[in-house]
Coordinates of C-alpha atoms in Angstrom, one line a residue:
Chain A
X1 CA 84.3 148.9 117.2
X2 CA 84.8 148.7 121.0
X3 CA 87.3 146.2 122.5
X4 CA 84.4 144.4 124.4
X5 CA 82.4 144.1 121.4
X6 CA 85.1 142.9 119.2
X7 CA 85.2 139.9 121.8
X8 CA 81.4 139.3 120.9
X9 CA 81.7 139.9 117.1
X10 CA 84.6 137.3 116.6
X11 CA 82.7 134.8 118.5
X12 CA 79.4 135.3 116.7
X13 CA 81.4 134.8 113.7
X14 CA 83.1 131.7 114.6
X15 CA 79.9 130.3 116.1
X16 CA 78.1 130.9 112.8
X17 CA 80.9 129.7 110.4
X18 CA 81.5 126.3 112.3
X19 CA 79.0 124.1 114.3
X20 CA 81.7 122.5 116.2
X21 CA 82.9 125.8 118.0
X22 CA 81.0 126.3 121.3
X23 CA 81.6 129.0 124.1
X24 CA 81.5 128.3 127.8
X25 CA 82.5 130.3 130.9
X26 CA 80.9 131.7 134.2
X27 CA 77.7 133.6 133.5
X28 CA 78.6 134.0 129.6
X29 CA 75.3 132.7 128.6
X30 CA 72.3 133.9 130.0
X31 CA 73.7 136.9 131.8
X32 CA 76.0 137.6 128.4
X33 CA 79.1 138.1 130.1
X34 CA 80.2 140.7 133.0
X35 CA 81.3 142.9 130.4
X36 CA 78.5 142.4 128.0
X37 CA 81.1 140.7 125.9
X38 CA 78.8 137.7 124.9
X39 CA 75.4 139.5 125.3
X40 CA 72.7 137.9 123.0
X41 CA 75.0 134.9 122.0
X42 CA 73.1 132.3 123.9
X43 CA 69.6 133.5 122.6
X44 CA 71.1 133.3 118.9
X45 CA 73.1 130.0 119.3
X46 CA 71.4 128.1 122.0
X47 CA 72.3 126.9 125.5
X48 CA 74.6 124.0 124.4
X49 CA 76.7 126.6 122.2
X50 CA 76.9 129.2 124.6
X51 CA 77.0 127.6 127.8
X52 CA 77.1 128.8 131.5
X53 CA 79.4 126.5 133.8
X54 CA 79.1 126.2 137.3
X55 CA 82.3 128.1 139.3
X56 CA 85.1 125.6 138.9
X57 CA 87.7 126.3 136.4
X58 CA 89.7 123.2 136.8
X59 CA 86.6 121.2 136.1
X60 CA 85.2 123.2 133.0
X61 CA 88.6 123.9 131.5
X62 CA 89.4 120.1 131.5
X63 CA 86.0 119.5 130.0
X64 CA 87.2 121.9 127.4
X65 CA 90.4 119.8 126.8
X66 CA 88.3 116.6 126.4
X67 CA 85.8 118.1 124.1
X68 CA 88.9 119.6 121.9
X69 CA 90.3 116.1 121.9
X70 CA 87.4 114.5 120.6
X71 CA 86.0 116.8 117.5
X72 CA 84.7 119.8 119.1
X73 CA 86.6 123.4 119.2
X74 CA 85.8 125.0 122.7
X75 CA 86.4 128.5 123.4
X76 CA 86.5 128.9 127.2
X77 CA 86.4 132.2 129.1
X78 CA 88.3 132.4 132.5
X79 CA 86.7 135.6 134.0
X80 CA 89.9 136.9 135.4
X81 CA 93.7 135.8 134.6
X82 CA 94.1 135.3 138.0
X83 CA 92.0 132.2 138.0
X84 CA 94.1 130.5 135.3
X85 CA 96.2 129.2 138.2
X86 CA 93.0 127.5 139.5
X87 CA 93.1 125.3 136.2
X88 CA 96.7 125.6 135.7
X89 CA 96.9 121.6 135.6
X90 CA 94.5 121.3 132.5
X91 CA 96.5 123.7 130.7
X92 CA 100.1 122.8 131.6
X93 CA 99.9 119.3 131.8
X94 CA 96.9 118.5 129.7
X95 CA 96.2 120.8 126.9
X96 CA 99.8 121.6 126.1
X97 CA 101.5 118.3 126.4
X98 CA 98.7 116.0 125.1
X99 CA 99.8 116.4 121.4
X100 CA 103.2 115.8 122.2
X101 CA 102.8 112.8 124.7
X102 CA 100.5 111.2 122.0
X103 CA 103.3 111.2 119.6
X104 CA 101.4 113.4 117.4
X105 CA 97.9 111.6 117.3
X106 CA 95.9 114.3 119.2
X107 CA 94.9 117.9 118.4
X108 CA 93.6 120.3 121.1
X109 CA 91.8 122.9 119.3
X110 CA 91.4 125.0 122.4
X111 CA 90.8 128.8 122.8
X112 CA 91.1 130.2 126.2
X113 CA 89.8 133.8 126.6
X114 CA 90.8 135.6 129.8
X115 CA 90.9 139.1 131.2
X116 CA 94.0 140.2 132.7
X117 CA 96.0 143.5 133.5
X118 CA 95.8 146.2 136.5
X119 CA 94.7 149.5 136.8
X120 CA 91.1 149.2 138.0
X121 CA 91.5 148.8 141.9
X122 CA 90.7 145.2 141.3
X123 CA 93.3 144.0 144.1
X124 CA 95.9 141.3 144.4
X125 CA 93.9 138.4 143.0
X126 CA 92.1 140.3 139.9
X127 CA 94.8 142.2 138.4
X128 CA 97.4 139.8 137.2
X129 CA 98.4 139.0 133.6
X130 CA 100.8 135.8 133.8
X131 CA 101.8 136.1 130.3
X132 CA 105.4 135.1 131.4
X133 CA 103.9 131.8 133.1
X134 CA 101.9 130.8 130.3
X135 CA 104.3 131.8 127.5
X136 CA 107.0 129.6 129.0
X137 CA 105.0 126.4 128.3
X138 CA 105.8 124.4 125.4
X139 CA 102.6 123.7 123.4
X140 CA 100.8 126.6 124.4
X141 CA 100.3 129.9 122.3
X142 CA 99.7 133.3 124.1
X143 CA 98.4 136.5 122.5
X144 CA 97.6 139.7 124.0
X145 CA 95.7 142.1 121.9
X146 CA 95.9 145.8 122.2
X147 CA 93.1 147.1 120.0
X148 CA 89.8 146.0 119.2
X149 CA 91.0 145.0 115.5
X150 CA 93.6 142.8 116.9
X151 CA 91.0 141.1 119.3
X152 CA 88.6 140.3 116.5
X153 CA 91.7 139.0 114.6
X154 CA 93.2 137.0 117.1
X155 CA 90.4 135.4 118.6
X156 CA 89.4 134.1 114.9
X157 CA 92.8 132.9 114.4
X158 CA 92.9 131.2 117.9
X159 CA 89.5 129.5 117.2
X160 CA 90.5 128.3 113.8
X161 CA 93.9 127.0 114.9
X162 CA 94.0 123.5 116.1
X163 CA 96.4 124.1 118.8
X164 CA 95.6 125.7 122.5
X165 CA 96.0 129.3 122.5
X166 CA 95.3 131.7 125.3
X167 CA 93.9 135.0 124.5
X168 CA 94.8 137.4 127.2
X169 CA 92.4 140.5 127.1
X170 CA 93.1 143.7 129.2
X171 CA 90.3 144.9 131.5
X172 CA 91.5 148.3 131.0
X173 CA 90.8 148.2 127.4
X174 CA 87.3 147.1 127.6
X175 CA 85.8 150.4 126.6
X176 CA 88.5 151.4 124.0
X177 CA 87.2 152.0 120.2
X178 CA 89.2 151.9 117.0
X179 CA 87.7 152.2 113.3
X180 CA 87.5 148.5 112.7
X181 CA 84.5 146.7 111.8
X182 CA 83.2 143.2 111.8
X183 CA 85.0 140.9 109.1
X184 CA 88.6 141.2 110.5
X185 CA 90.5 138.4 108.9
X186 CA 92.5 136.2 111.3
X187 CA 95.8 137.4 112.3
X188 CA 98.8 135.0 112.1
X189 CA 100.4 134.5 115.4
X190 CA 104.2 135.6 116.0
X191 CA 103.8 139.1 114.2
X192 CA 104.7 142.1 116.0
X193 CA 103.1 145.6 114.7
X194 CA 105.2 148.8 114.4
X195 CA 102.4 151.2 116.0
X196 CA 104.6 154.3 115.5
X197 CA 107.9 154.6 113.7
X198 CA 110.7 156.3 115.0
X199 CA 114.7 156.8 114.6
X200 CA 116.1 157.4 118.2
X201 CA 114.9 154.6 120.5
X202 CA 112.6 151.4 120.2
X203 CA 109.6 151.2 122.9
X204 CA 108.5 147.5 123.1
X205 CA 105.4 147.0 124.9
X206 CA 102.3 144.7 124.8
X207 CA 98.5 144.7 125.8
X208 CA 97.6 148.0 127.5
X209 CA 101.1 149.3 127.7
X210 CA 101.1 149.8 124.4
X211 CA 98.9 152.8 124.6
X212 CA 100.8 153.9 127.7
X213 CA 104.1 153.6 125.3
X214 CA 102.4 155.7 122.6
X215 CA 101.7 158.4 125.1
X216 CA 105.3 158.2 126.1
X217 CA 106.3 158.6 122.6
X218 CA 104.0 161.8 122.1
X219 CA 105.6 163.2 125.3
X220 CA 109.2 162.5 124.1
X221 CA 108.5 164.2 120.5
X222 CA 107.2 167.0 122.2
X223 CA 109.5 167.5 125.3
X224 CA 112.7 166.1 124.1
X225 CA 112.5 166.0 120.3
X226 CA 113.0 162.7 120.4
X227 CA 111.7 160.1 117.8
X228 CA 110.4 156.9 119.4
X229 CA 109.3 153.6 117.6
X230 CA 106.7 151.8 119.6
X231 CA 106.5 148.2 118.8
X232 CA 103.6 146.0 119.9
X233 CA 104.5 142.8 120.5
X234 CA 100.9 141.3 119.9
X235 CA 102.1 137.7 120.3
X236 CA 104.0 136.4 123.4
X237 CA 104.5 132.9 122.4
X238 CA 105.7 132.8 119.5
X239 CA 107.6 135.9 119.8
X240 CA 108.6 138.2 116.8
X241 CA 112.4 138.4 117.6
X242 CA 112.7 139.6 113.7
X243 CA 110.9 143.0 114.2
X244 CA 112.5 143.5 117.7
X245 CA 115.9 143.1 116.0
X246 CA 115.5 145.1 113.2
X247 CA 114.1 148.0 115.1
X248 CA 117.0 148.0 117.7
X249 CA 119.4 147.9 114.8
X250 CA 117.7 151.0 113.6
X251 CA 117.3 152.9 116.7
X252 CA 120.4 151.7 118.8
X253 CA 118.1 152.0 122.0
X254 CA 115.7 149.8 123.6
X255 CA 113.2 150.2 126.2
X256 CA 110.6 147.5 127.2
X257 CA 107.5 148.1 129.1
X258 CA 105.2 145.6 131.0
X259 CA 102.5 145.5 133.6
X260 CA 103.9 142.5 135.2
X261 CA 107.1 142.1 137.3
X262 CA 110.3 142.0 135.5
X263 CA 111.9 139.0 136.8
X264 CA 111.7 135.9 134.4
X265 CA 109.3 138.2 132.4
X266 CA 108.8 139.1 128.8
X267 CA 111.0 142.1 128.6
X268 CA 113.9 139.9 129.4
X269 CA 112.9 138.0 126.5
X270 CA 113.0 141.1 124.6
X271 CA 116.3 142.0 125.7
X272 CA 117.6 138.5 125.0
X273 CA 116.5 139.0 121.3
X274 CA 118.0 142.5 120.9
X275 CA 121.2 141.2 122.5
X276 CA 121.4 138.3 120.1
X277 CA 120.3 140.2 117.1
X278 CA 121.5 143.7 117.5
X279 CA 124.5 143.6 120.0
X280 CA 126.7 145.4 117.7
X281 CA 124.4 148.3 116.9
X282 CA 123.3 149.1 120.5
X283 CA 124.2 152.5 122.1
X284 CA 122.7 151.6 125.5
X285 CA 121.9 148.8 127.5
X286 CA 118.2 147.4 127.2
X287 CA 115.9 149.0 129.8
X288 CA 113.1 147.0 131.3
X289 CA 110.2 148.9 132.7
X290 CA 107.9 147.0 135.0
X291 CA 106.4 147.1 138.5
X292 CA 108.4 146.2 141.6
X293 CA 108.5 142.9 142.6
X294 CA 105.0 143.0 144.6
X295 CA 101.4 141.7 143.8
X296 CA 99.2 144.4 142.5
X297 CA 97.8 146.5 145.4
X298 CA 94.5 147.4 145.9
X299 CA 94.6 151.0 147.0
X300 CA 94.6 153.5 144.1
X301 CA 97.4 155.2 145.3
X302 CA 99.6 152.1 145.7
X303 CA 98.1 150.8 142.4
X304 CA 99.2 153.9 140.4
X305 CA 102.6 153.7 142.5
X306 CA 103.4 150.4 141.2
X307 CA 102.2 150.6 137.6
X308 CA 104.4 151.9 135.0
X309 CA 103.0 155.0 133.5
X310 CA 104.2 157.2 130.7
X311 CA 106.6 159.3 132.8
X312 CA 108.3 156.1 133.8
X313 CA 108.8 155.2 130.3
X314 CA 109.9 158.8 129.4
X315 CA 112.6 158.7 132.4
X316 CA 113.7 155.3 131.2
X317 CA 114.4 156.6 127.8
X318 CA 115.9 159.7 128.9
X319 CA 118.3 157.4 130.7
X320 CA 120.0 156.1 128.1
X321 CA 119.7 159.0 125.6
Chain B
X1 CA 70.8 90.3 130.3
X2 CA 72.9 87.0 130.5
X3 CA 76.3 86.8 129.2
X4 CA 77.2 84.7 126.2
X5 CA 79.5 81.8 126.7
X6 CA 82.0 83.5 123.8
X7 CA 82.1 86.7 126.0
X8 CA 82.8 85.0 129.1
X9 CA 85.5 83.0 127.2
X10 CA 86.8 86.0 125.6
X11 CA 87.2 88.1 129.0
X12 CA 89.2 85.5 130.5
X13 CA 91.4 85.9 127.7
X14 CA 91.6 89.6 127.8
X15 CA 92.3 89.2 131.8
X16 CA 95.1 86.9 130.9
X17 CA 96.6 89.1 128.3
X18 CA 96.7 92.1 131.0
X19 CA 98.0 89.5 133.4
X20 CA 101.0 88.2 131.1
X21 CA 101.6 91.5 129.7
X22 CA 102.1 93.1 133.2
X23 CA 104.3 90.1 134.5
X24 CA 106.5 90.6 131.4
X25 CA 106.6 94.1 132.0
X26 CA 107.7 93.6 135.7
X27 CA 110.3 91.1 134.4
X28 CA 111.9 93.4 131.9
X29 CA 111.7 96.2 134.6
X30 CA 113.5 94.2 136.9
X31 CA 116.2 93.2 134.4
X32 CA 116.9 96.8 133.7
X33 CA 115.4 96.5 130.2
X34 CA 112.7 99.6 130.6
X35 CA 113.6 102.9 131.4
X36 CA 111.7 105.2 133.8
X37 CA 109.1 103.7 136.2
X38 CA 105.8 101.5 135.5
X39 CA 102.7 101.0 137.6
X40 CA 101.3 97.5 137.2
X41 CA 97.5 96.4 137.5
X42 CA 98.1 92.7 138.3
X43 CA 95.3 91.7 140.6
X44 CA 92.8 94.3 139.1
X45 CA 92.5 92.8 135.6
X46 CA 88.8 92.1 136.0
X47 CA 87.8 96.1 136.2
X48 CA 88.9 97.2 132.7
X49 CA 88.2 93.8 131.0
X50 CA 84.5 93.9 132.5
X51 CA 84.0 97.7 131.7
X52 CA 85.1 97.8 128.1
X53 CA 83.5 94.7 127.6
X54 CA 80.3 96.8 128.0
X55 CA 81.5 99.4 125.4
X56 CA 81.3 100.2 121.9
X57 CA 84.4 100.9 119.8
X58 CA 83.4 104.7 119.5
X59 CA 83.1 104.8 123.2
X60 CA 86.1 106.6 125.0
X61 CA 88.0 106.2 128.1
X62 CA 90.4 108.0 130.2
X63 CA 93.0 105.8 132.1
X64 CA 95.2 106.0 135.0
X65 CA 98.8 106.1 135.5
X66 CA 98.4 102.3 136.3
X67 CA 96.6 102.0 132.7
X68 CA 97.9 99.1 130.8
X69 CA 95.2 97.0 131.6
X70 CA 92.6 99.8 130.8
X71 CA 94.3 100.2 127.4
X72 CA 94.6 96.7 126.5
X73 CA 91.0 96.0 127.4
X74 CA 90.0 98.7 124.7
X75 CA 91.5 96.7 122.4
X76 CA 95.3 98.3 122.2
X77 CA 97.7 96.1 120.2
X78 CA 100.3 94.5 122.7
X79 CA 103.4 95.1 120.5
X80 CA 102.7 98.8 120.1
X81 CA 102.3 99.0 123.7
X82 CA 105.4 97.4 124.6
X83 CA 107.4 99.3 122.1
X84 CA 106.1 102.7 123.7
X85 CA 107.4 101.2 127.3
X86 CA 110.7 100.7 125.7
X87 CA 110.6 104.3 124.2
X88 CA 110.4 103.2 120.7
X89 CA 109.3 104.8 117.6
X90 CA 106.6 102.1 116.8
X91 CA 105.0 102.7 120.3
X92 CA 101.6 104.3 120.5
X93 CA 103.2 107.5 121.1
X94 CA 106.3 107.4 119.2
X95 CA 108.2 106.9 122.3
X96 CA 107.3 110.3 123.9
X97 CA 104.9 109.2 126.3
X98 CA 105.9 106.1 127.8
X99 CA 103.9 103.6 130.4
X100 CA 101.9 106.8 132.0
X101 CA 100.8 108.3 128.9
X102 CA 99.8 105.8 126.4
X103 CA 96.8 106.9 124.4
X104 CA 95.3 105.9 121.0
X105 CA 92.8 108.1 119.4
X106 CA 91.7 105.5 117.1
X107 CA 90.5 103.2 119.9
X108 CA 89.1 106.0 121.9
X109 CA 91.8 105.9 124.5
X110 CA 92.0 109.5 125.2
X111 CA 95.0 108.9 127.5
X112 CA 96.5 107.5 130.4
X113 CA 97.5 110.1 132.8
X114 CA 100.4 110.9 135.2
X115 CA 98.4 113.4 137.0
X116 CA 95.9 112.2 139.6
X117 CA 92.3 113.3 138.9
X118 CA 92.9 115.0 135.3
X119 CA 91.5 112.2 133.3
X120 CA 87.9 113.1 134.8
X121 CA 87.2 116.4 133.5
X122 CA 88.8 115.4 130.4
X123 CA 86.1 112.7 130.1
X124 CA 83.2 115.2 130.9
X125 CA 84.4 117.0 127.9
X126 CA 84.3 114.0 125.6
X127 CA 80.8 113.2 126.7
X128 CA 79.9 117.0 126.1
X129 CA 81.5 117.0 122.7
X130 CA 79.5 113.7 121.9
X131 CA 76.2 115.6 122.7
X132 CA 77.4 118.8 120.7
X133 CA 78.4 116.8 117.6
X134 CA 75.3 114.7 117.7
X135 CA 77.6 111.6 118.4
X136 CA 76.2 108.4 119.9
X137 CA 79.3 107.6 121.8
X138 CA 79.5 107.7 125.8
X139 CA 82.7 108.4 128.1
X140 CA 84.2 106.3 130.6
X141 CA 86.8 107.2 133.0
X142 CA 88.9 105.1 135.5
X143 CA 90.5 106.6 138.8
X144 CA 91.1 105.4 142.1
X145 CA 90.9 106.2 146.0
X146 CA 93.9 108.5 145.7
X147 CA 92.4 110.5 142.7
X148 CA 89.1 110.6 144.6
X149 CA 90.8 113.1 146.8
X150 CA 91.6 115.4 144.1
X151 CA 89.3 118.3 143.1
X152 CA 89.0 117.8 139.7
X153 CA 87.0 114.5 140.4
X154 CA 84.7 116.4 142.4
X155 CA 84.2 119.1 139.7
X156 CA 84.0 116.4 137.1
X157 CA 81.1 114.7 138.7
X158 CA 79.5 117.9 139.4
X159 CA 79.7 119.0 135.9
X160 CA 78.5 115.5 134.6
X161 CA 75.6 115.8 136.8
X162 CA 74.6 119.3 136.3
X163 CA 74.9 119.0 132.5
X164 CA 73.4 115.3 132.6
X165 CA 76.1 113.8 130.6
X166 CA 77.0 110.1 129.5
X167 CA 79.8 109.6 131.8
X168 CA 80.7 106.4 133.7
X169 CA 83.0 107.2 136.7
X170 CA 84.6 104.0 137.4
X171 CA 86.1 104.1 140.7
X172 CA 88.7 101.2 140.9
X173 CA 89.4 101.1 144.7
X174 CA 92.4 98.6 145.2
X175 CA 92.7 99.3 148.5
X176 CA 95.8 101.9 148.2
X177 CA 96.8 105.4 147.3
X178 CA 100.3 105.3 146.4
X179 CA 101.7 104.1 149.4
X180 CA 99.0 104.7 152.1
X181 CA 95.9 102.8 152.7
X182 CA 92.3 103.9 151.7
X183 CA 91.3 105.2 155.1
X184 CA 94.1 107.6 155.0
X185 CA 92.4 109.2 151.8
X186 CA 88.6 108.7 152.2
X187 CA 86.5 109.0 155.4
X188 CA 83.5 107.1 154.0
X189 CA 83.4 103.2 153.6
X190 CA 82.5 103.5 149.8
X191 CA 82.7 105.9 147.4
X192 CA 79.2 105.1 146.5
X193 CA 78.4 107.1 149.7
X194 CA 79.6 110.4 147.8
X195 CA 77.1 109.9 144.8
X196 CA 74.1 111.4 146.5
X197 CA 76.1 114.6 147.0
X198 CA 76.0 115.0 143.2
X199 CA 72.5 113.6 142.8
X200 CA 74.1 110.7 140.5
X201 CA 73.3 107.0 140.5
X202 CA 76.1 104.8 142.1
X203 CA 76.6 101.2 142.5
X204 CA 79.3 99.1 143.9
X205 CA 80.5 95.6 142.4
X206 CA 83.2 93.1 143.1
X207 CA 86.0 94.1 141.1
X208 CA 87.6 90.6 141.3
X209 CA 84.7 89.2 139.7
X210 CA 84.6 90.0 135.9
X211 CA 81.3 89.2 135.4
X212 CA 79.9 91.3 138.3
X213 CA 81.9 94.3 136.7
X214 CA 80.2 93.4 133.3
X215 CA 76.9 93.3 135.0
X216 CA 77.5 96.6 136.7
X217 CA 79.0 98.1 133.5
X218 CA 75.7 97.2 131.4
X219 CA 73.7 98.8 133.7
X220 CA 75.6 102.0 133.9
X221 CA 76.5 102.3 130.2
X222 CA 72.6 101.6 129.4
X223 CA 71.8 104.6 132.0
X224 CA 74.3 106.7 130.0
X225 CA 73.2 105.9 126.8
X226 CA 69.5 106.4 127.4
X227 CA 70.2 110.2 128.5
X228 CA 70.0 109.8 132.1
X229 CA 73.0 111.3 133.1
X230 CA 76.3 110.3 134.7
X231 CA 76.9 107.2 136.9
X232 CA 79.6 106.2 139.4
X233 CA 80.6 102.5 139.5
X234 CA 82.6 101.5 142.3
X235 CA 84.6 98.4 141.7
X236 CA 86.4 97.1 145.0
X237 CA 89.6 95.2 143.9
X238 CA 93.1 94.3 145.1
X239 CA 96.6 95.8 144.0
X240 CA 98.9 92.8 144.2
X241 CA 102.1 94.7 143.3
X242 CA 103.6 97.9 144.8
X243 CA 102.6 101.5 143.7
X244 CA 105.5 101.2 141.3
X245 CA 107.7 98.3 140.3
X246 CA 110.5 98.3 142.8
X247 CA 108.2 99.5 145.8
X248 CA 108.4 96.7 148.3
X249 CA 105.3 97.3 150.1
X250 CA 106.9 97.4 153.6
X251 CA 103.9 99.3 154.6
X252 CA 101.4 96.6 154.3
X253 CA 100.7 94.3 157.0
X254 CA 102.9 91.0 157.0
X255 CA 101.6 88.3 154.8
X256 CA 98.7 90.3 153.2
X257 CA 100.6 90.6 149.8
X258 CA 101.4 87.1 149.8
X259 CA 97.7 86.1 150.4
X260 CA 96.3 87.9 147.8
X261 CA 96.5 85.4 144.9
X262 CA 94.9 82.9 146.9
X263 CA 92.0 84.9 148.0
X264 CA 91.5 87.3 145.2
X265 CA 92.5 86.2 141.6
X266 CA 90.0 87.3 139.0
X267 CA 91.6 84.7 136.6
X268 CA 91.0 81.8 138.8
X269 CA 87.5 82.9 139.6
X270 CA 86.8 82.9 136.0
X271 CA 88.4 80.0 134.9
X272 CA 86.8 77.9 137.7
X273 CA 83.8 79.5 136.4
X274 CA 84.1 78.4 132.8
X275 CA 85.2 75.0 133.8
X276 CA 82.4 74.5 136.1
X277 CA 79.8 75.8 133.4
X278 CA 81.2 73.5 130.5
X279 CA 82.1 76.4 128.7
X280 CA 85.8 75.5 128.4
X281 CA 87.8 72.5 129.0
X282 CA 91.2 72.6 130.8
X283 CA 92.6 71.9 127.2
X284 CA 91.0 75.1 125.8
X285 CA 92.2 77.2 128.5
X286 CA 95.8 75.9 128.0
X287 CA 95.3 76.8 124.4
X288 CA 94.7 80.4 125.4
X289 CA 97.5 80.3 127.7
X290 CA 99.8 79.4 125.1
X291 CA 98.0 82.0 122.6
X292 CA 98.5 84.8 125.1
X293 CA 102.2 83.5 125.9
X294 CA 103.0 83.8 122.1
X295 CA 101.8 87.2 121.9
X296 CA 103.4 88.5 124.7
X297 CA 106.7 87.1 123.3
X298 CA 105.9 88.7 119.8
X299 CA 105.2 92.0 121.5
X300 CA 108.5 91.8 123.3
X301 CA 110.4 90.8 120.2
X302 CA 108.5 93.7 118.1
X303 CA 109.6 96.3 120.8
X304 CA 113.1 94.9 120.9
X305 CA 113.3 95.1 117.1
X306 CA 111.9 98.3 116.6
X307 CA 114.0 101.4 115.8
X308 CA 114.8 103.6 118.5
X309 CA 113.1 107.2 118.3
X310 CA 115.7 109.8 116.5
X311 CA 117.0 112.4 119.1
X312 CA 115.8 115.1 117.0
X313 CA 112.2 113.5 117.1
X314 CA 112.1 115.4 120.4
X315 CA 111.4 118.7 118.3
X316 CA 108.1 117.1 116.9
X317 CA 104.6 117.3 117.9
X318 CA 104.8 120.5 120.2
X319 CA 102.5 122.1 117.8
X320 CA 100.1 120.8 115.1
X321 CA 100.2 124.0 113.2
X322 CA 102.6 126.8 112.4
X323 CA 100.1 129.5 113.9
X324 CA 99.8 131.1 110.7
X325 CA 97.2 129.0 109.1
X326 CA 99.5 126.1 107.7
X327 CA 100.8 122.8 109.4
X328 CA 103.6 122.9 111.9

């Protein structure tokens, strides 16, 4: 199944399973989504449950929060992750804090699906991911599936969970296919996946960078005879420190790679976990590979320049070998 | 539809409960017995009272940072409110919310809000879920002229109008947005002037007169219940105290604040009416006064005698699940 189709599959499954679930966003209904990720769902489930919204992320995100508070289970699509800041109050001050502020009375079973990631020449306002920002908000959960299987599993888990969860999908992966079929079970949050086992170095990545890391691992094996372990974080909040620590103790070397700038980023959290759990086993300092401290530029040449690729990962690994 | 004598009297009592609760809160705050800061609604009692008198228990409200009155009018227990103001474990939010964030899901109070203009989209969502789940309830949301400048309020009105949802937007216009006057925030004489831009029905009522508020609320609620979509109801009222307790209101014209009780007291207006119509005697009003005084005293006692929250309770209620299919 392809990545974009896994979105549709998970939505269809959950809409069918629970009448309290509804899906809304800009152009997700009749048009079926800009990536065909919800094509046919409005015909199948009706306009009340697969709803086109006016542009106005703050308003419809707030409406989703209110609906979640009063018995419904909304799934909201924010077409580009860069539009999350438009509705940030409803996520940060409302969805994330309402249960806490209410002393545990309230539940906010809200799922936000959004498309992040660079590499498609979408320009500075359509290429960000914001996982570090969102992952630092108590009350929110953040997952970033890198495969169609994980898209299905995490979306289902998010929709069935009673807390607000943000599922950041990656535009660059929409056409990616794996051998998953319909019927993937929900995946628990907070469990990283070892995508490739190795002995000499651990490469930690998430979302699209997992595939770049796997490419780098292939090159390291072929060109340097280095055996790299690749860990896909999958879940940003909560973070699976245990899997990171175990791998670091095994290999003694860790490189993290991310699409977003490294300052106050998730790579720094990974480094902290490694330091806490594997300090005595380390043979080299943790390397954080990420773009320079700039927005994502539009021009293809400049975008390629700032984004990490397999080459930059290979170079970082060679530096600590 | 006329107003039953019992309801007229009951609304008076509700307003008095709000007034005395707020006065007690002011006194406790001045004495240093309440942490944080509080925003009081003295002078505005008729608005929440008249609105909530038109609602069913299942209907939901979102309140403002100046929300004690809204929550009391929706049926909240004074003791649990006072305990929350004191940060005690027995408070509505177990001491995690405080004055600005009181909620009671059981009473349909989806929350006061410390963010201006955040409650309106949430209220739209409550109406949306009612329709989706086939529930009869409607949704009411209070906001002021300050919040009226927020984009969220605009988006909420647009959404409710486009989706024809049962939302009553109650614009509680007290003349001030924090420390600056209405005219600094709004360019039209009345928020009703904005309604046409959304294609929604709107009316303005005298927010000092609880019965005028009730009449307006009944009409708005009726419209919502019959599926005709949202309504904007403006209630013009007066803020007697400062934006927050401790705000001396030096920015207001000299003598204005002192003159307010004489000119705009919703309690006097209603008690005069009750006496004039023979619905209540002086003695009966005195009895209500004593009853409310007792309720306030008990609420304070309940708050004071309630256990403090344990420091480590700060770790509870961040999530409701463990994210793995189990409870947190």
